[in-house]
Short mmCIF file of C-alpha atoms in Angstrom, two decimals:
data_model
loop_
_atom_site.label_atom_id
_atom_site.label_comp_id
_atom_site.label_asym_id
_atom_site.label_seq_id
_atom_site.Cartn_x
_atom_site.Cartn_y
_atom_site.Cartn_z
CA MET A 1 -38.89 13.67 -4.59
CA SER A 2 -41.38 11.93 -6.80
CA SER A 3 -43.45 8.86 -7.40
CA GLY A 4 -40.52 7.32 -9.25
CA VAL A 5 -36.86 7.57 -8.34
CA GLU A 6 -33.50 5.94 -8.88
CA ALA A 7 -30.65 6.58 -6.48
CA GLU A 8 -27.09 5.41 -6.29
CA ILE A 9 -26.36 4.00 -2.85
CA ALA A 10 -23.02 3.71 -1.09
CA LEU A 11 -22.00 2.52 2.34
CA ASP A 12 -19.86 4.66 4.57
CA ALA A 13 -16.33 3.29 4.96
CA ALA A 14 -16.87 2.95 8.70
CA VAL A 15 -19.94 0.76 8.12
CA VAL A 16 -18.07 -1.43 5.65
CA LEU A 17 -15.22 -1.81 8.13
CA SER A 18 -17.60 -2.56 11.00
CA LEU A 19 -19.43 -5.22 8.99
CA GLY A 20 -16.13 -6.80 8.01
CA MET A 21 -14.93 -6.91 11.60
CA ASN A 22 -18.21 -8.37 12.84
CA ARG A 23 -18.08 -10.97 10.07
CA VAL A 24 -14.49 -11.97 10.85
CA LEU A 25 -14.90 -12.08 14.62
CA GLY A 26 -18.51 -13.28 14.63
CA THR A 27 -21.54 -11.21 15.47
CA ALA A 28 -21.87 -13.00 18.79
CA ALA A 29 -18.39 -11.94 19.88
CA GLY A 30 -18.76 -8.45 18.41
CA LEU A 31 -15.80 -6.21 17.89
CA ALA A 32 -12.72 -6.67 20.02
CA ALA A 33 -12.30 -3.83 22.50
CA GLY A 34 -9.63 -2.02 20.51
CA GLY A 35 -11.68 -2.09 17.32
CA ALA A 36 -14.96 -1.13 18.95
CA GLY A 37 -13.48 1.97 20.56
CA THR A 38 -11.93 3.08 17.31
CA LEU A 39 -15.13 2.61 15.30
CA ALA A 40 -17.13 4.53 17.89
CA ALA A 41 -14.82 7.50 17.37
CA LEU A 42 -15.67 7.62 13.67
CA ALA A 43 -18.98 9.33 14.36
CA GLU A 44 -17.37 12.15 16.30
CA GLY A 45 -15.08 15.08 15.67
CA ARG A 46 -13.94 16.96 12.61
CA ALA A 47 -13.37 15.38 9.21
CA GLU A 48 -9.61 15.10 9.71
CA ALA A 49 -10.12 13.45 13.10
CA ARG A 50 -12.57 11.03 11.52
CA GLU A 51 -10.08 10.12 8.80
CA ALA A 52 -7.42 9.48 11.41
CA ALA A 53 -9.81 7.26 13.37
CA LEU A 54 -10.71 5.36 10.21
CA ARG A 55 -7.05 4.72 9.41
CA THR A 56 -6.54 3.47 12.95
CA ALA A 57 -9.52 1.13 12.59
CA GLU A 58 -8.22 -0.15 9.27
CA ASP A 59 -4.83 -0.85 10.85
CA TYR A 60 -6.57 -2.77 13.61
CA GLU A 61 -8.61 -4.78 11.12
CA ARG A 62 -5.49 -5.75 9.16
CA ALA A 63 -3.79 -6.81 12.40
CA VAL A 64 -6.79 -8.94 13.38
CA ARG A 65 -6.89 -10.61 9.98
CA ALA A 66 -3.15 -11.31 10.18
CA VAL A 67 -3.62 -12.99 13.56
CA LEU A 68 -6.41 -15.17 12.18
CA ASP A 69 -4.20 -16.14 9.23
CA ILE A 70 -1.35 -17.09 11.57
CA ASN A 71 -3.74 -19.09 13.75
CA ALA A 72 -4.94 -20.95 10.66
CA ARG A 73 -1.34 -21.65 9.65
CA ILE A 74 -0.59 -23.06 13.11
CA ALA A 75 -3.58 -25.40 12.81
CA ALA A 76 -2.58 -26.49 9.29
CA LEU A 77 1.03 -27.18 10.27
CA ASP A 78 -0.11 -29.11 13.34
CA ALA A 79 -2.37 -31.25 11.16
CA SER A 80 0.47 -31.85 8.66
CA GLN A 81 2.80 -32.89 11.47
CA HIS A 82 0.28 -35.37 12.86
CA ARG A 83 -0.31 -36.90 9.42
CA ALA A 84 3.43 -37.21 8.87
CA GLY A 85 3.88 -38.73 12.33
CA GLU A 86 1.34 -41.44 11.55
CA ALA A 87 2.76 -42.08 8.09
CA HIS A 88 6.44 -42.24 9.10
CA ASP A 89 6.16 -43.29 12.75
CA LEU A 90 7.87 -40.18 14.08
CA PRO A 91 8.25 -40.45 17.87
CA ALA A 92 8.79 -36.76 18.65
CA GLU A 93 6.82 -33.70 17.68
CA VAL A 94 8.13 -30.21 17.01
CA ALA A 95 6.61 -27.73 19.42
CA LEU A 96 4.39 -25.18 17.69
CA PRO A 97 3.40 -21.71 18.95
CA ALA A 98 0.02 -21.49 20.63
CA PRO A 99 -2.74 -19.67 18.68
CA LEU A 100 -3.54 -16.19 19.94
CA THR A 101 -6.94 -15.43 21.44
CA LEU A 102 -8.16 -12.01 20.40
CA SER A 103 -9.18 -9.98 23.43
CA GLY A 104 -8.81 -6.36 22.42
CA GLN A 105 -5.01 -6.18 22.24
CA PRO A 106 -3.62 -3.05 20.54
CA ALA A 107 -2.82 -3.38 16.84
CA GLU A 108 0.90 -2.89 17.57
CA ASP A 109 0.91 -5.87 19.94
CA LEU A 110 -0.89 -8.01 17.39
CA ALA A 111 1.61 -7.09 14.67
CA THR A 112 4.53 -7.90 16.98
CA TRP A 113 3.04 -11.29 17.83
CA CYS A 114 2.45 -12.07 14.15
CA ALA A 115 6.06 -11.29 13.20
CA ALA A 116 7.54 -13.38 16.00
CA THR A 117 5.14 -16.28 15.46
CA ASP A 118 5.72 -16.29 11.71
CA ASP A 119 9.47 -16.71 12.30
CA ALA A 120 8.80 -19.49 14.82
CA LEU A 121 6.53 -21.27 12.35
CA ASN A 122 9.14 -21.07 9.60
CA ASP A 123 11.68 -22.67 11.96
CA ALA A 124 9.19 -25.34 13.03
CA GLU A 125 8.34 -26.14 9.43
CA GLN A 126 12.02 -26.74 8.65
CA LYS A 127 12.40 -28.98 11.69
CA ILE A 128 9.31 -31.01 10.80
CA SER A 129 10.60 -31.47 7.25
CA ALA A 130 14.02 -32.52 8.60
CA ASN A 131 12.43 -35.08 10.94
CA ILE A 132 10.40 -36.57 8.11
CA ALA A 133 13.43 -36.61 5.82
CA ALA A 134 15.62 -38.39 8.39
CA ALA A 135 12.90 -40.96 9.03
CA VAL A 136 12.41 -41.70 5.32
CA ALA A 137 16.12 -41.87 4.54
CA GLY A 138 16.77 -44.05 7.61
CA ARG A 139 14.04 -46.47 6.56
CA ILE A 140 15.38 -46.74 3.01
CA PHE A 141 18.96 -47.38 4.15
CA ASP A 142 18.01 -49.24 7.36
CA LEU A 143 19.85 -46.71 9.51
CA PRO A 144 18.78 -44.92 12.72
CA ALA A 145 16.88 -41.77 11.81
CA ALA A 146 18.21 -39.95 14.87
CA ALA A 147 21.79 -40.43 13.73
CA LEU A 148 20.98 -39.14 10.27
CA HIS A 149 19.14 -36.14 11.65
CA SER A 150 21.91 -35.15 14.04
CA ALA A 151 24.48 -35.37 11.26
CA LEU A 152 22.30 -33.75 8.61
CA PRO A 153 24.78 -31.80 6.45
CA GLU A 154 24.03 -28.20 5.54
CA ALA A 155 24.06 -27.22 1.88
CA ARG A 156 26.56 -24.52 1.01
CA GLN A 157 25.70 -22.12 -1.80
CA GLY A 158 28.19 -21.94 -4.62
CA VAL A 159 29.83 -25.25 -3.71
CA ILE A 160 29.34 -28.30 -5.92
CA ALA A 161 28.91 -31.34 -3.68
CA GLU A 162 31.08 -34.35 -4.32
CA PRO A 163 29.20 -37.53 -5.22
CA ALA A 164 28.30 -39.53 -2.13
CA THR A 165 30.12 -42.84 -1.80
CA GLY A 166 29.55 -44.53 1.57
CA ARG A 167 26.17 -45.92 2.61
CA LYS A 168 25.78 -43.56 5.58
CA GLU A 169 27.03 -40.58 3.57
CA LEU A 170 24.51 -41.36 0.84
CA ALA A 171 21.74 -41.60 3.41
CA GLN A 172 22.75 -38.24 4.87
CA THR A 173 22.71 -36.64 1.44
CA LEU A 174 19.27 -38.10 0.75
CA ALA A 175 18.02 -36.78 4.08
CA ARG A 176 19.28 -33.31 3.20
CA VAL A 177 17.48 -33.40 -0.16
CA LEU A 178 14.27 -34.73 1.36
CA SER A 179 14.33 -32.08 4.09
CA ARG A 180 13.37 -29.55 1.43
CA VAL A 181 9.97 -31.18 0.90
CA LEU A 182 7.20 -28.96 2.28
CA PRO A 183 5.28 -30.58 5.15
CA ASP A 184 1.95 -30.15 3.36
CA ALA A 185 3.09 -31.80 0.13
CA ALA A 186 0.51 -34.22 -1.23
CA GLU A 187 0.72 -37.86 -0.24
CA ALA A 188 0.91 -38.84 -3.90
CA ASP A 189 3.96 -36.60 -4.32
CA HIS A 190 5.56 -38.15 -1.23
CA ARG A 191 5.14 -41.60 -2.78
CA HIS A 192 6.52 -40.37 -6.08
CA ILE A 193 9.63 -39.03 -4.32
CA ALA A 194 10.03 -42.24 -2.29
CA GLU A 195 10.01 -44.36 -5.44
CA ALA A 196 13.03 -42.48 -6.78
CA ALA A 197 14.76 -42.41 -3.39
CA GLU A 198 14.52 -46.18 -2.94
CA ARG A 199 16.58 -46.74 -6.09
CA LEU A 200 19.58 -45.34 -4.27
CA VAL A 201 19.98 -48.54 -2.28
CA ALA A 202 20.74 -50.50 -5.44
CA ALA A 203 23.21 -47.92 -6.82
CA ARG A 204 26.58 -49.57 -7.63
CA THR A 205 28.64 -46.47 -8.36
CA ALA A 206 28.82 -42.92 -7.10
CA GLY A 207 27.76 -41.67 -10.53
CA GLU A 208 24.71 -43.91 -10.57
CA ALA A 209 23.79 -42.75 -7.07
CA GLU A 210 24.14 -39.11 -8.10
CA GLY A 211 21.84 -39.74 -11.04
CA HIS A 212 19.18 -41.12 -8.71
CA LEU A 213 19.68 -38.17 -6.36
CA THR A 214 19.13 -35.78 -9.24
CA GLU A 215 15.82 -37.49 -9.97
CA VAL A 216 14.86 -37.17 -6.30
CA ARG A 217 15.72 -33.44 -6.39
CA LEU A 218 13.54 -32.93 -9.45
CA ARG A 219 10.63 -34.73 -7.83
CA VAL A 220 11.07 -32.68 -4.66
CA GLN A 221 10.92 -29.48 -6.72
CA ALA A 222 7.79 -30.70 -8.50
CA ALA A 223 6.15 -31.66 -5.20
CA ASN A 224 6.87 -28.24 -3.70
CA LEU A 225 5.54 -26.45 -6.77
CA HIS A 226 2.38 -28.50 -6.49
CA ALA A 227 2.04 -27.75 -2.77
CA GLU A 228 2.55 -24.02 -3.38
CA ALA A 229 -0.04 -24.10 -6.17
CA VAL A 230 -2.53 -25.75 -3.80
CA ARG A 231 -1.78 -23.09 -1.18
CA ALA A 232 -2.34 -20.33 -3.74
CA GLU A 233 -5.62 -21.88 -4.92
CA ASP A 234 -6.84 -22.28 -1.34
CA GLU A 235 -5.99 -18.63 -0.70
CA ARG A 236 -7.81 -17.54 -3.87
CA LEU A 237 -10.91 -19.50 -2.91
CA ALA A 238 -10.78 -18.11 0.63
CA GLN A 239 -10.58 -14.56 -0.70
CA GLU A 240 -13.51 -15.17 -3.05
CA ARG A 241 -15.53 -16.63 -0.19
CA GLN A 242 -14.70 -13.71 2.08
CA ALA A 243 -15.60 -11.20 -0.65
CA ALA A 244 -18.96 -12.93 -1.20
CA GLU A 245 -19.67 -12.99 2.54
CA GLN A 246 -18.77 -9.31 2.83
CA ALA A 247 -21.01 -8.40 -0.12
CA GLU A 248 -23.89 -10.34 1.44
CA ALA A 249 -23.36 -8.64 4.81
CA GLU A 250 -23.41 -5.22 3.14
CA ARG A 251 -26.52 -6.06 1.11
CA ARG A 252 -28.37 -7.24 4.20
CA TYR A 253 -27.33 -4.13 6.09
CA VAL A 254 -28.69 -1.89 3.35
CA VAL A 255 -31.98 -3.79 3.12
CA ASP A 256 -32.44 -3.92 6.89
CA THR A 257 -31.57 -0.25 7.31
CA ILE A 258 -34.00 0.83 4.58
CA THR A 259 -36.75 -1.36 5.99
CA THR A 260 -36.22 -0.01 9.50
CA ALA A 261 -36.20 3.60 8.29
CA PHE A 262 -39.50 3.30 6.45
CA GLY A 263 -40.99 1.13 9.17
CA ASP A 264 -40.34 3.88 11.70
CA LEU A 265 -42.18 6.27 9.37
CA GLY A 266 -45.32 4.14 9.49
CA TYR A 267 -44.84 1.95 6.42
CA GLU A 268 -45.29 -1.79 6.55
CA VAL A 269 -43.29 -4.33 4.63
CA ASP A 270 -45.19 -6.70 2.40
CA THR A 271 -46.26 -10.01 3.96
CA GLY A 272 -43.72 -11.71 1.71
CA PHE A 273 -40.99 -10.12 3.80
CA GLU A 274 -38.76 -13.15 3.53
CA THR A 275 -38.33 -12.44 -0.19
CA MET A 276 -36.54 -9.18 0.58
CA THR A 277 -33.55 -11.08 1.85
CA ALA A 278 -33.36 -12.95 -1.44
CA ARG A 279 -31.02 -11.96 -4.21
CA ASP A 280 -33.54 -9.74 -5.99
CA GLY A 281 -33.77 -7.36 -3.02
CA THR A 282 -37.40 -6.40 -3.74
CA ILE A 283 -39.50 -4.69 -1.05
CA VAL A 284 -43.15 -3.63 -1.20
CA LEU A 285 -44.19 -0.91 1.27
CA THR A 286 -47.81 -0.25 2.21
CA LYS A 287 -49.71 1.83 4.79
CA GLY A 288 -52.95 1.21 6.61
CA ASP A 289 -54.59 4.29 5.07
CA TRP A 290 -53.42 3.39 1.55
CA PRO A 291 -56.00 0.76 0.50
CA GLY A 292 -55.12 1.07 -3.17
CA HIS A 293 -51.53 2.32 -3.23
CA ALA A 294 -48.09 0.87 -2.50
CA VAL A 295 -44.44 1.54 -3.17
CA LYS A 296 -42.40 -1.09 -4.93
CA MET A 297 -38.73 -0.79 -4.14
CA ARG A 298 -35.84 -2.75 -5.59
CA ILE A 299 -32.30 -2.76 -4.27
CA ASP A 300 -29.68 -3.90 -6.77
CA PRO A 301 -26.42 -4.63 -4.91
CA ASP A 302 -24.47 -5.34 -8.10
CA GLU A 303 -25.26 -1.91 -9.56
CA ALA A 304 -25.40 -0.23 -6.12
CA THR A 305 -28.76 1.33 -6.93
CA LEU A 306 -32.14 1.76 -5.29
CA ARG A 307 -35.19 2.07 -7.50
CA ALA A 308 -38.61 2.96 -6.11
CA ALA A 309 -41.95 3.57 -7.74
CA MET A 310 -45.42 4.18 -6.40
CA VAL A 311 -48.06 1.91 -7.91
CA ARG A 312 -51.85 1.79 -7.65
CA ASP A 313 -54.54 -0.82 -7.92
CA GLY A 314 -55.87 -0.39 -11.45
CA ALA A 315 -56.15 2.78 -13.53
CA PRO A 316 -57.77 5.91 -11.98
CA GLN A 317 -61.45 6.24 -12.89
CA SER A 318 -62.12 9.86 -11.86
CA GLU A 319 -60.53 13.20 -11.11
CA GLU A 320 -60.95 12.45 -7.40
CA GLU A 321 -58.84 9.32 -7.75
CA ARG A 322 -56.19 11.30 -9.64
CA ARG A 323 -56.22 13.87 -6.84
CA VAL A 324 -55.72 11.10 -4.27
CA ASP A 325 -52.86 9.74 -6.39
CA ALA A 326 -51.09 13.11 -6.31
CA GLU A 327 -51.68 13.38 -2.56
CA ARG A 328 -50.17 9.95 -1.99
CA GLU A 329 -47.21 10.86 -4.20
CA ARG A 330 -46.48 14.02 -2.23
CA GLU A 331 -46.76 12.08 1.03
CA TRP A 332 -44.33 9.51 -0.32
CA CYS A 333 -41.99 12.28 -1.47
CA ASP A 334 -41.72 13.71 2.02
CA ALA A 335 -41.28 10.28 3.57
CA PHE A 336 -38.51 9.40 1.12
CA GLU A 337 -36.52 12.54 1.93
CA THR A 338 -36.93 11.91 5.65
CA ALA A 339 -35.84 8.31 5.17
CA ARG A 340 -32.79 9.44 3.17
CA ALA A 341 -31.65 11.53 6.12
CA ARG A 342 -32.08 8.55 8.45
CA LEU A 343 -30.21 6.30 6.05
CA ALA A 344 -27.34 8.78 5.86
CA ALA A 345 -27.13 8.82 9.66
CA ALA A 346 -26.82 5.02 9.54
CA GLY A 347 -24.05 5.21 6.94
CA VAL A 348 -26.14 4.47 3.82
CA HIS A 349 -25.72 7.39 1.45
CA SER A 350 -28.01 7.90 -1.56
CA ASP A 351 -27.41 10.11 -4.58
CA VAL A 352 -30.57 10.58 -6.67
CA ARG A 353 -29.91 10.05 -10.38
CA TRP A 354 -33.38 10.78 -11.72
CA ARG A 355 -36.89 11.33 -10.45
CA ILE A 356 -40.47 11.74 -11.66
CA GLU A 357 -42.28 14.64 -10.03
CA PRO A 358 -45.68 14.06 -8.36
CA GLY A 359 -48.52 14.18 -10.86
CA GLU A 360 -46.15 14.24 -13.83
CA ARG A 361 -47.18 10.77 -14.99
CA GLN A 362 -50.07 8.46 -14.31
CA LEU A 363 -49.19 5.91 -11.64
CA PRO A 364 -48.62 2.41 -13.01
CA SER A 365 -51.01 -0.27 -11.85
CA ALA A 366 -49.75 -3.39 -10.15
CA PRO A 367 -51.20 -6.16 -7.96
CA GLU A 368 -48.80 -5.15 -5.19
CA ALA A 369 -50.92 -2.03 -4.60
CA HIS A 370 -53.85 -4.03 -3.24
CA ARG A 371 -52.67 -6.43 -0.58
CA PRO A 372 -53.72 -7.23 2.97
CA ARG A 373 -51.76 -5.55 5.71
CA ALA A 374 -48.64 -7.23 6.98
CA ARG A 375 -48.93 -9.74 9.77
CA PRO A 376 -48.79 -7.96 13.17
CA ARG A 377 -45.47 -9.49 14.20
CA GLN A 378 -43.79 -9.17 10.81
CA ARG A 379 -41.94 -5.93 11.62
CA GLU A 380 -41.23 -7.17 15.13
CA ARG A 381 -39.38 -10.14 13.68
CA GLN A 382 -37.41 -7.76 11.49
CA ARG A 383 -36.39 -5.70 14.51
CA GLU A 384 -35.25 -8.87 16.23
CA ARG A 385 -33.07 -9.78 13.24
CA PRO A 386 -29.37 -9.50 14.25
CA GLN A 387 -27.53 -6.69 12.54
#
């Protein structure tokens, strides 16, 4: 080790997975029982056993995330149904599956629930769309929506439908076309579709009616494309948000782990401790018997690097001061290697890229090297910080 060092840092896959699970489920709830048991097994056994445990944990994490996605879809569809009910005065609601509460169920059970619930939601979505379509078509043609819904004709692939002629037949055809509108289509798109649909009432011939129906179909397609685009954008933003939250959780874990490791070795974090949780990731370490020396450490999460350098208060004025510098450097060297071992045990691995040997260069001077000791409860607050 040396007075100056740069190391590449990487988090163990088990730590990354654990942070992700805690972030998804909430640190207060902690890991569900199935996930916690699997992650605990990662620290034991041979390498092949560890890899198997990690794969099991990853499977569990994917299952948990799938459940949360399904739960979110249930909530979104329920909200869409309520909005549609208020807008179109729908008397009945389509029953939706209940969200699943995570309580340590095996990954296989979670996957089975997701598959069954996804099918049920697809069926419910079609029923909700059909209810809305029947209500809209019934209002336009002044016919009972229930009668239109019960007689809603099914489209047959490969068969060209004959132009609708009778008033009720035309209403049924309109209801079938409108039933393809996604429940979460924008209100503006619903109005756009309704404008074209209302022209059907004034149609004088079957050909004119079919022309209006074609316009309705085109507007339905456009509305669905818009709804799917909104879904895709929401998903993209959610993924970006989750990635940013995960990166922040990993950065905080690295900073907290490094601070704890050096704190246990007798170093104190600079009184500006709060700055170490900022984006720059800068830490200044001091010791009570180092009145004129400090270590300035910077953690760069974007480059996954740790840079550390010992600094002193002003330039050395004598050989005795240079001797003390070398002594402090060697002490820091030993502490850094000890801390690296502790970091590795906590899942933070460091690969030294370059180093400056003790006494090889004169220590740089910096104001950080001459600061008052940290407030007595500063490290205690750090230890109380939730991981």
